[in-house]
PDB file of C-alpha atoms in Angstrom:
ATOM      1  CA  UNK B 602     -15.912  45.490 -17.277  1.00 46.00           C
ATOM      2  CA  UNK B 603     -14.158  47.372 -14.445  1.00 42.00           C
ATOM      3  CA  UNK B 604     -11.117  45.139 -14.933  1.00 43.00           C
ATOM      4  CA  UNK B 605     -11.017  45.949 -18.654  1.00 40.00           C
ATOM      5  CA  UNK B 606     -11.122  49.700 -17.967  1.00 39.00           C
ATOM      6  CA  UNK B 607      -8.346  49.296 -15.405  1.00 36.00           C
ATOM      7  CA  UNK B 608      -6.183  47.441 -17.931  1.00 35.00           C
ATOM      8  CA  UNK B 609      -6.749  50.147 -20.549  1.00 35.00           C
ATOM      9  CA  UNK B 610      -5.779  52.792 -18.013  1.00 39.00           C
ATOM     10  CA  UNK B 611      -2.521  50.999 -17.194  1.00 34.00           C
ATOM     11  CA  UNK B 612      -1.611  50.615 -20.862  1.00 35.00           C
ATOM     12  CA  UNK B 613      -2.293  54.288 -21.534  1.00 37.00           C
ATOM     13  CA  UNK B 614      -0.296  55.581 -18.575  1.00 38.00           C
ATOM     14  CA  UNK B 615       3.520  56.034 -18.631  1.00 40.00           C
ATOM     15  CA  UNK B 616       4.087  53.252 -16.131  1.00 39.00           C
ATOM     16  CA  UNK B 617       7.714  52.311 -15.421  1.00 42.00           C
ATOM     17  CA  UNK B 618       6.615  48.676 -15.553  1.00 37.00           C
ATOM     18  CA  UNK B 619       6.185  49.050 -19.312  1.00 39.00           C
ATOM     19  CA  UNK B 620       9.499  50.787 -19.953  1.00 54.00           C
ATOM     20  CA  UNK B 621      11.635  49.532 -22.810  1.00 82.00           C
ATOM     21  CA  UNK B 622      15.188  50.140 -23.920  1.00 90.00           C
ATOM     22  CA  UNK B 623      15.424  53.462 -25.743  1.00 95.00           C
ATOM     23  CA  UNK B 624      18.208  55.334 -27.485  1.00 96.00           C
ATOM     24  CA  UNK B 625      19.750  58.494 -26.045  1.00 97.00           C
ATOM     25  CA  UNK B 626      22.459  60.856 -27.233  1.00 97.00           C
ATOM     26  CA  UNK B 627      24.799  62.508 -24.739  1.00 98.00           C
ATOM     27  CA  UNK B 628      24.270  66.227 -24.246  1.00 97.00           C
ATOM     28  CA  UNK B 629      27.794  67.711 -24.509  1.00 97.00           C
ATOM     29  CA  UNK B 630      26.737  70.884 -22.673  1.00 96.00           C
ATOM     30  CA  UNK B 631      25.577  69.004 -19.579  1.00 96.00           C
ATOM     31  CA  UNK B 632      28.125  66.185 -19.648  1.00 98.00           C
ATOM     32  CA  UNK B 633      31.473  66.766 -17.956  1.00 98.00           C
ATOM     33  CA  UNK B 634      34.451  64.744 -16.734  1.00 98.00           C
ATOM     34  CA  UNK B 635      36.248  65.859 -13.560  1.00 98.00           C
ATOM     35  CA  UNK B 636      39.681  64.338 -12.896  1.00 98.00           C
ATOM     36  CA  UNK B 637      41.948  64.615  -9.884  1.00 98.00           C
ATOM     37  CA  UNK B 638      45.605  63.662  -9.439  1.00 97.00           C
ATOM     38  CA  UNK B 639      48.106  64.248  -6.643  1.00 97.00           C
ATOM     39  CA  UNK B 640      50.398  67.271  -7.015  1.00 95.00           C
ATOM     40  CA  UNK B 641      53.566  66.031  -5.273  1.00 95.00           C
ATOM     41  CA  UNK B 642      51.478  65.098  -2.236  1.00 96.00           C
ATOM     42  CA  UNK B 643      50.633  68.719  -1.449  1.00 97.00           C
ATOM     43  CA  UNK B 644      47.127  68.718  -2.902  1.00 97.00           C
ATOM     44  CA  UNK B 645      44.901  67.054  -5.470  1.00 97.00           C
ATOM     45  CA  UNK B 646      45.098  68.962  -8.736  1.00 96.00           C
ATOM     46  CA  UNK B 647      41.671  69.093 -10.384  1.00 97.00           C
ATOM     47  CA  UNK B 648      40.777  69.429 -14.033  1.00 98.00           C
ATOM     48  CA  UNK B 649      37.690  69.116 -16.182  1.00 98.00           C
ATOM     49  CA  UNK B 650      36.876  68.080 -19.726  1.00 98.00           C
ATOM     50  CA  UNK B 651      33.690  69.374 -21.329  1.00 97.00           C
ATOM     51  CA  UNK B 652      32.051  68.563 -24.641  1.00 97.00           C
ATOM     52  CA  UNK B 653      31.904  64.758 -24.478  1.00 98.00           C
ATOM     53  CA  UNK B 654      29.666  63.061 -27.057  1.00 97.00           C
ATOM     54  CA  UNK B 655      28.239  59.581 -27.351  1.00 97.00           C
ATOM     55  CA  UNK B 656      25.277  57.236 -27.445  1.00 97.00           C
ATOM     56  CA  UNK B 657      23.347  55.302 -24.823  1.00 97.00           C
ATOM     57  CA  UNK B 658      20.760  52.536 -24.916  1.00 96.00           C
ATOM     58  CA  UNK B 659      18.964  52.316 -21.580  1.00 96.00           C
ATOM     59  CA  UNK B 660      15.931  50.742 -19.939  1.00 96.00           C
ATOM     60  CA  UNK B 661      15.617  51.749 -16.251  1.00 95.00           C
ATOM     61  CA  UNK B 662      13.878  48.429 -15.540  1.00 93.00           C
ATOM     62  CA  UNK B 663      16.499  46.256 -17.225  1.00 92.00           C
ATOM     63  CA  UNK B 664      20.080  47.491 -16.989  1.00 92.00           C
ATOM     64  CA  UNK B 665      21.327  44.275 -18.610  1.00 90.00           C
ATOM     65  CA  UNK B 666      20.321  45.694 -21.996  1.00 89.00           C
ATOM     66  CA  UNK B 667      22.206  48.977 -21.489  1.00 94.00           C
ATOM     67  CA  UNK B 668      24.971  49.975 -23.893  1.00 96.00           C
ATOM     68  CA  UNK B 669      27.201  53.029 -23.790  1.00 97.00           C
ATOM     69  CA  UNK B 670      29.682  54.615 -26.185  1.00 97.00           C
ATOM     70  CA  UNK B 671      31.444  57.858 -25.277  1.00 97.00           C
ATOM     71  CA  UNK B 672      34.144  60.052 -26.804  1.00 97.00           C
ATOM     72  CA  UNK B 673      35.945  62.574 -24.581  1.00 98.00           C
ATOM     73  CA  UNK B 674      37.772  65.482 -26.310  1.00 98.00           C
ATOM     74  CA  UNK B 675      40.982  65.536 -24.253  1.00 97.00           C
ATOM     75  CA  UNK B 676      42.220  68.629 -26.072  1.00 96.00           C
ATOM     76  CA  UNK B 677      39.586  70.528 -24.058  1.00 97.00           C
ATOM     77  CA  UNK B 678      41.093  69.520 -20.715  1.00 97.00           C
ATOM     78  CA  UNK B 679      41.202  72.527 -18.395  1.00 98.00           C
ATOM     79  CA  UNK B 680      43.367  72.690 -15.264  1.00 96.00           C
ATOM     80  CA  UNK B 681      42.430  76.302 -14.545  1.00 96.00           C
ATOM     81  CA  UNK B 682      45.807  77.645 -15.675  1.00 96.00           C
ATOM     82  CA  UNK B 683      47.125  78.120 -19.202  1.00 96.00           C
ATOM     83  CA  UNK B 684      50.631  76.863 -18.356  1.00 95.00           C
ATOM     84  CA  UNK B 685      49.314  73.721 -16.695  1.00 93.00           C
ATOM     85  CA  UNK B 686      46.983  73.139 -19.640  1.00 96.00           C
ATOM     86  CA  UNK B 687      49.860  73.239 -22.144  1.00 96.00           C
ATOM     87  CA  UNK B 688      51.947  70.875 -20.011  1.00 94.00           C
ATOM     88  CA  UNK B 689      49.156  68.310 -19.558  1.00 95.00           C
ATOM     89  CA  UNK B 690      48.364  68.257 -23.288  1.00 97.00           C
ATOM     90  CA  UNK B 691      52.040  68.035 -24.344  1.00 97.00           C
ATOM     91  CA  UNK B 692      53.726  65.105 -26.052  1.00 96.00           C
ATOM     92  CA  UNK B 693      55.142  63.514 -22.897  1.00 95.00           C
ATOM     93  CA  UNK B 694      51.746  63.536 -21.170  1.00 96.00           C
ATOM     94  CA  UNK B 695      48.346  63.205 -22.878  1.00 97.00           C
ATOM     95  CA  UNK B 696      49.879  63.974 -26.278  1.00 97.00           C
ATOM     96  CA  UNK B 697      46.618  65.296 -27.673  1.00 97.00           C
ATOM     97  CA  UNK B 698      48.285  66.118 -30.989  1.00 97.00           C
ATOM     98  CA  UNK B 699      48.375  62.352 -31.653  1.00 97.00           C
ATOM     99  CA  UNK B 700      45.569  61.215 -29.344  1.00 97.00           C
ATOM    100  CA  UNK B 701      42.967  64.012 -29.247  1.00 97.00           C
ATOM    101  CA  UNK B 702      40.196  61.879 -27.752  1.00 97.00           C
ATOM    102  CA  UNK B 703      39.598  59.143 -25.218  1.00 98.00           C
ATOM    103  CA  UNK B 704      36.760  56.674 -25.683  1.00 97.00           C
ATOM    104  CA  UNK B 705      34.766  54.207 -23.612  1.00 98.00           C
ATOM    105  CA  UNK B 706      32.631  51.374 -25.006  1.00 97.00           C
ATOM    106  CA  UNK B 707      30.653  49.265 -22.531  1.00 97.00           C
ATOM    107  CA  UNK B 708      30.711  45.476 -22.673  1.00 96.00           C
ATOM    108  CA  UNK B 709      28.947  44.313 -19.488  1.00 95.00           C
ATOM    109  CA  UNK B 710      26.688  45.661 -16.753  1.00 96.00           C
ATOM    110  CA  UNK B 711      26.672  44.514 -13.112  1.00 95.00           C
ATOM    111  CA  UNK B 712      23.525  45.979 -11.524  1.00 95.00           C
ATOM    112  CA  UNK B 713      23.450  46.353  -7.725  1.00 96.00           C
ATOM    113  CA  UNK B 714      19.978  47.874  -7.251  1.00 96.00           C
ATOM    114  CA  UNK B 715      17.475  49.954  -9.280  1.00 96.00           C
ATOM    115  CA  UNK B 716      19.719  53.040  -9.259  1.00 97.00           C
ATOM    116  CA  UNK B 717      23.274  51.675  -9.040  1.00 97.00           C
ATOM    117  CA  UNK B 718      25.387  49.529 -11.351  1.00 97.00           C
ATOM    118  CA  UNK B 719      28.971  48.786 -12.311  1.00 98.00           C
ATOM    119  CA  UNK B 720      29.412  49.481 -16.008  1.00 97.00           C
ATOM    120  CA  UNK B 721      32.508  47.832 -17.478  1.00 97.00           C
ATOM    121  CA  UNK B 722      34.027  48.086 -20.910  1.00 97.00           C
ATOM    122  CA  UNK B 723      37.038  49.213 -22.928  1.00 98.00           C
ATOM    123  CA  UNK B 724      38.664  52.556 -22.186  1.00 98.00           C
ATOM    124  CA  UNK B 725      41.004  53.776 -24.919  1.00 98.00           C
ATOM    125  CA  UNK B 726      43.382  56.487 -23.720  1.00 98.00           C
ATOM    126  CA  UNK B 727      46.727  57.651 -25.163  1.00 97.00           C
ATOM    127  CA  UNK B 728      46.434  54.969 -27.832  1.00 97.00           C
ATOM    128  CA  UNK B 729      46.086  52.145 -25.285  1.00 98.00           C
ATOM    129  CA  UNK B 730      42.885  50.121 -24.821  1.00 98.00           C
ATOM    130  CA  UNK B 731      42.254  48.540 -21.414  1.00 98.00           C
ATOM    131  CA  UNK B 732      39.351  47.135 -19.437  1.00 97.00           C
ATOM    132  CA  UNK B 733      37.826  49.726 -17.095  1.00 97.00           C
ATOM    133  CA  UNK B 734      34.767  49.796 -14.830  1.00 98.00           C
ATOM    134  CA  UNK B 735      32.624  52.773 -13.796  1.00 98.00           C
ATOM    135  CA  UNK B 736      30.469  52.910 -10.657  1.00 98.00           C
ATOM    136  CA  UNK B 737      27.280  54.477 -11.997  1.00 98.00           C
ATOM    137  CA  UNK B 738      24.322  56.082 -10.221  1.00 98.00           C
ATOM    138  CA  UNK B 739      21.080  56.566 -12.167  1.00 98.00           C
ATOM    139  CA  UNK B 740      19.655  59.927 -11.079  1.00 98.00           C
ATOM    140  CA  UNK B 741      16.397  60.204 -12.981  1.00 97.00           C
ATOM    141  CA  UNK B 742      14.598  59.865 -16.305  1.00 97.00           C
ATOM    142  CA  UNK B 743      11.951  62.414 -17.188  1.00 96.00           C
ATOM    143  CA  UNK B 744      11.156  65.271 -19.535  1.00 95.00           C
ATOM    144  CA  UNK B 745      13.355  68.321 -19.177  1.00 90.00           C
ATOM    145  CA  UNK B 746      11.198  71.127 -17.697  1.00 90.00           C
ATOM    146  CA  UNK B 747      12.793  73.614 -20.119  1.00 88.00           C
ATOM    147  CA  UNK B 748      11.635  73.782 -23.783  1.00 87.00           C
ATOM    148  CA  UNK B 749      11.792  71.795 -26.005  1.00 86.00           C
ATOM    149  CA  UNK B 750      10.938  69.437 -23.092  1.00 90.00           C
ATOM    150  CA  UNK B 751      13.158  66.615 -24.295  1.00 92.00           C
ATOM    151  CA  UNK B 752      13.087  63.303 -22.468  1.00 95.00           C
ATOM    152  CA  UNK B 753      16.375  63.194 -20.557  1.00 97.00           C
ATOM    153  CA  UNK B 754      18.267  60.610 -18.496  1.00 97.00           C
ATOM    154  CA  UNK B 755      20.785  61.728 -15.877  1.00 98.00           C
ATOM    155  CA  UNK B 756      23.684  59.765 -14.401  1.00 98.00           C
ATOM    156  CA  UNK B 757      26.698  60.251 -12.114  1.00 98.00           C
ATOM    157  CA  UNK B 758      29.737  57.962 -12.231  1.00 98.00           C
ATOM    158  CA  UNK B 759      33.103  57.502 -10.555  1.00 98.00           C
ATOM    159  CA  UNK B 760      36.218  55.502 -11.418  1.00 98.00           C
ATOM    160  CA  UNK B 761      39.903  55.235 -10.588  1.00 98.00           C
ATOM    161  CA  UNK B 762      42.703  54.424 -13.021  1.00 98.00           C
ATOM    162  CA  UNK B 763      46.491  54.497 -13.198  1.00 98.00           C
ATOM    163  CA  UNK B 764      47.894  56.737 -15.895  1.00 97.00           C
ATOM    164  CA  UNK B 765      50.970  54.519 -16.198  1.00 97.00           C
ATOM    165  CA  UNK B 766      48.679  51.680 -17.343  1.00 97.00           C
ATOM    166  CA  UNK B 767      48.095  53.782 -20.448  1.00 97.00           C
ATOM    167  CA  UNK B 768      51.743  54.688 -21.033  1.00 97.00           C
ATOM    168  CA  UNK B 769      51.472  58.159 -19.454  1.00 97.00           C
ATOM    169  CA  UNK B 770      54.371  58.061 -17.004  1.00 94.00           C
ATOM    170  CA  UNK B 771      56.252  61.376 -17.158  1.00 95.00           C
ATOM    171  CA  UNK B 772      56.932  63.493 -14.042  1.00 92.00           C
ATOM    172  CA  UNK B 773      56.399  60.639 -11.577  1.00 91.00           C
ATOM    173  CA  UNK B 774      58.076  62.540  -8.744  1.00 91.00           C
ATOM    174  CA  UNK B 775      55.689  65.448  -9.241  1.00 93.00           C
ATOM    175  CA  UNK B 776      52.390  64.046 -10.487  1.00 95.00           C
ATOM    176  CA  UNK B 777      50.642  61.041  -8.931  1.00 96.00           C
ATOM    177  CA  UNK B 778      49.985  57.860 -10.872  1.00 97.00           C
ATOM    178  CA  UNK B 779      46.446  57.300  -9.626  1.00 98.00           C
ATOM    179  CA  UNK B 780      43.763  59.387 -11.316  1.00 98.00           C
ATOM    180  CA  UNK B 781      40.294  59.773  -9.805  1.00 98.00           C
ATOM    181  CA  UNK B 782      37.385  60.408 -12.159  1.00 98.00           C
ATOM    182  CA  UNK B 783      33.946  61.869 -11.531  1.00 98.00           C
ATOM    183  CA  UNK B 784      31.585  61.989 -14.489  1.00 98.00           C
ATOM    184  CA  UNK B 785      28.245  63.798 -14.781  1.00 98.00           C
ATOM    185  CA  UNK B 786      26.083  62.854 -17.754  1.00 98.00           C
ATOM    186  CA  UNK B 787      22.818  63.983 -19.295  1.00 98.00           C
ATOM    187  CA  UNK B 788      21.519  62.073 -22.314  1.00 97.00           C
ATOM    188  CA  UNK B 789      18.608  63.114 -24.511  1.00 97.00           C
ATOM    189  CA  UNK B 790      16.164  60.711 -26.165  1.00 96.00           C
ATOM    190  CA  UNK B 791      17.141  60.034 -29.797  1.00 95.00           C
ATOM    191  CA  UNK B 792      15.511  57.245 -31.774  1.00 87.00           C
ATOM    192  CA  UNK B 793      18.329  57.092 -34.327  1.00 90.00           C
ATOM    193  CA  UNK B 794      20.753  55.764 -31.699  1.00 91.00           C
ATOM    194  CA  UNK B 795      19.227  52.280 -31.765  1.00 86.00           C
ATOM    195  CA  UNK B 796      20.155  51.962 -35.445  1.00 83.00           C
ATOM    196  CA  UNK B 797      23.728  53.240 -35.132  1.00 84.00           C
ATOM    197  CA  UNK B 798      25.205  52.260 -31.778  1.00 83.00           C
ATOM    198  CA  UNK B 799      26.221  48.754 -32.837  1.00 69.00           C
ATOM    199  CA  UNK B 800      28.300  50.192 -35.677  1.00 60.00           C
ATOM    200  CA  UNK B 801      31.011  51.162 -33.160  1.00 54.00           C
ATOM    201  CA  UNK B 802      32.312  47.984 -31.451  1.00 55.00           C
ATOM    202  CA  UNK B 803      34.797  48.122 -28.590  1.00 51.00           C
ATOM    203  CA  UNK B 804      38.429  48.080 -29.781  1.00 53.00           C
ATOM    204  CA  UNK B 805      40.738  45.234 -28.913  1.00 53.00           C
ATOM    205  CA  UNK B 806      43.142  45.847 -26.036  1.00 50.00           C
ATOM    206  CA  UNK B 807      46.664  46.596 -27.206  1.00 49.00           C
ATOM    207  CA  UNK B 808      50.013  46.356 -25.370  1.00 49.00           C
ATOM    208  CA  UNK B 809      51.032  49.203 -23.092  1.00 46.00           C
ATOM    209  CA  UNK B 810      54.136  51.110 -24.226  1.00 48.00           C
ATOM    210  CA  UNK B 811      57.266  50.314 -22.151  1.00 49.00           C
ATOM    211  CA  UNK B 812      57.681  52.621 -19.126  1.00 46.00           C
ATOM    212  CA  UNK B 813      60.255  55.350 -19.065  1.00 47.00           C
ATOM    213  CA  UNK B 814      63.110  55.580 -16.527  1.00 43.00           C
ATOM    214  CA  UNK B 815      61.651  55.879 -13.014  1.00 42.00           C
ATOM    215  CA  UNK B 816      64.710  57.622 -11.570  1.00 37.00           C
ATOM    216  CA  UNK B 817      63.625  61.104 -12.647  1.00 38.00           C
ATOM    217  CA  UNK B 818      60.843  62.795 -14.605  1.00 40.00           C
ATOM    218  CA  UNK B 819      61.621  62.905 -18.307  1.00 41.00           C
ATOM    219  CA  UNK B 820      62.196  66.510 -19.428  1.00 39.00           C
ATOM    220  CA  UNK B 821      59.983  67.675 -22.267  1.00 42.00           C
ATOM    221  CA  UNK B 822      61.328  68.147 -25.762  1.00 41.00           C
ATOM    222  CA  UNK B 823      62.424  71.685 -26.616  1.00 35.00           C
ATOM    223  CA  UNK B 824      59.416  71.938 -28.886  1.00 39.00           C
ATOM    224  CA  UNK B 825      57.049  71.158 -26.024  1.00 41.00           C
ATOM    225  CA  UNK B 826      55.683  73.585 -23.422  1.00 43.00           C
ATOM    226  CA  UNK B 827      57.634  74.195 -20.231  1.00 50.00           C
ATOM    227  CA  UNK B 828      56.427  71.848 -17.475  1.00 54.00           C
ATOM    228  CA  UNK B 829      54.489  73.204 -14.492  1.00 58.00           C
ATOM    229  CA  UNK B 830      56.570  74.869 -11.751  1.00 53.00           C
ATOM    230  CA  UNK B 831      58.082  72.616  -9.101  1.00 51.00           C
ATOM    231  CA  UNK B 832      56.201  72.387  -5.797  1.00 44.00           C
ATOM    232  CA  UNK B 833      56.747  75.396  -3.597  1.00 45.00           C
ATOM    233  CA  UNK B 834      57.542  77.843  -6.403  1.00 48.00           C
ATOM    234  CA  UNK B 835      55.254  80.664  -7.413  1.00 45.00           C
ATOM    235  CA  UNK B 836      55.526  82.733 -10.557  1.00 46.00           C
ATOM    236  CA  UNK B 837      56.027  86.411  -9.779  1.00 42.00           C
ATOM    237  CA  UNK B 838      54.082  88.951 -11.812  1.00 40.00           C
ATOM    238  CA  UNK B 839      56.152  90.779 -14.411  1.00 38.00           C
TER     239      UNK B 839
END
């Protein structure tokens, strides 16, 4: 009889041993992408993108069943300066008029331990789809202590990519090719995700546009914003 009561107690308790894959929706307020790129070797220019949306299927006891789909609104990229923002979003860089979002759709998970995994999939950026992996840390899964007390999963991730791999190759003498990413994610439990996430398969990889002349940065079109000032120059107040 004692064994039966013990079994009933285990079944009634929220034991992690009984966890199952559940659907979550990214919280755009608490999800942010930080990117860093060399500014002519003088420093690492930092920018952020807020407002990302997406869906996640996750079981903390079985990462092999995890699936992730994310859309990042690149038009919200913020470099901390209006002039830099216009230059980064212009047609010879991110070209957000034609490619307003970047997306990532996972295809495989390589778990290292209970809180770390390599999540790989298709990153689509600037109209180019390529394989990309994220090094992900699982922070915690519990109810948010603030009303409405939603069940929330938190993650941190890092990755490195080359912008030229996605056809973004202007200003090579001024802006580094390698881009470092840090991503902070909170995802809220949403039962509808399980029924909809498979409706968005990963896109097929497409060829990268041919690179531009490496001898000098391509000047922007007259219709585009003026590029950022050259290293060592400072705008004087009017």
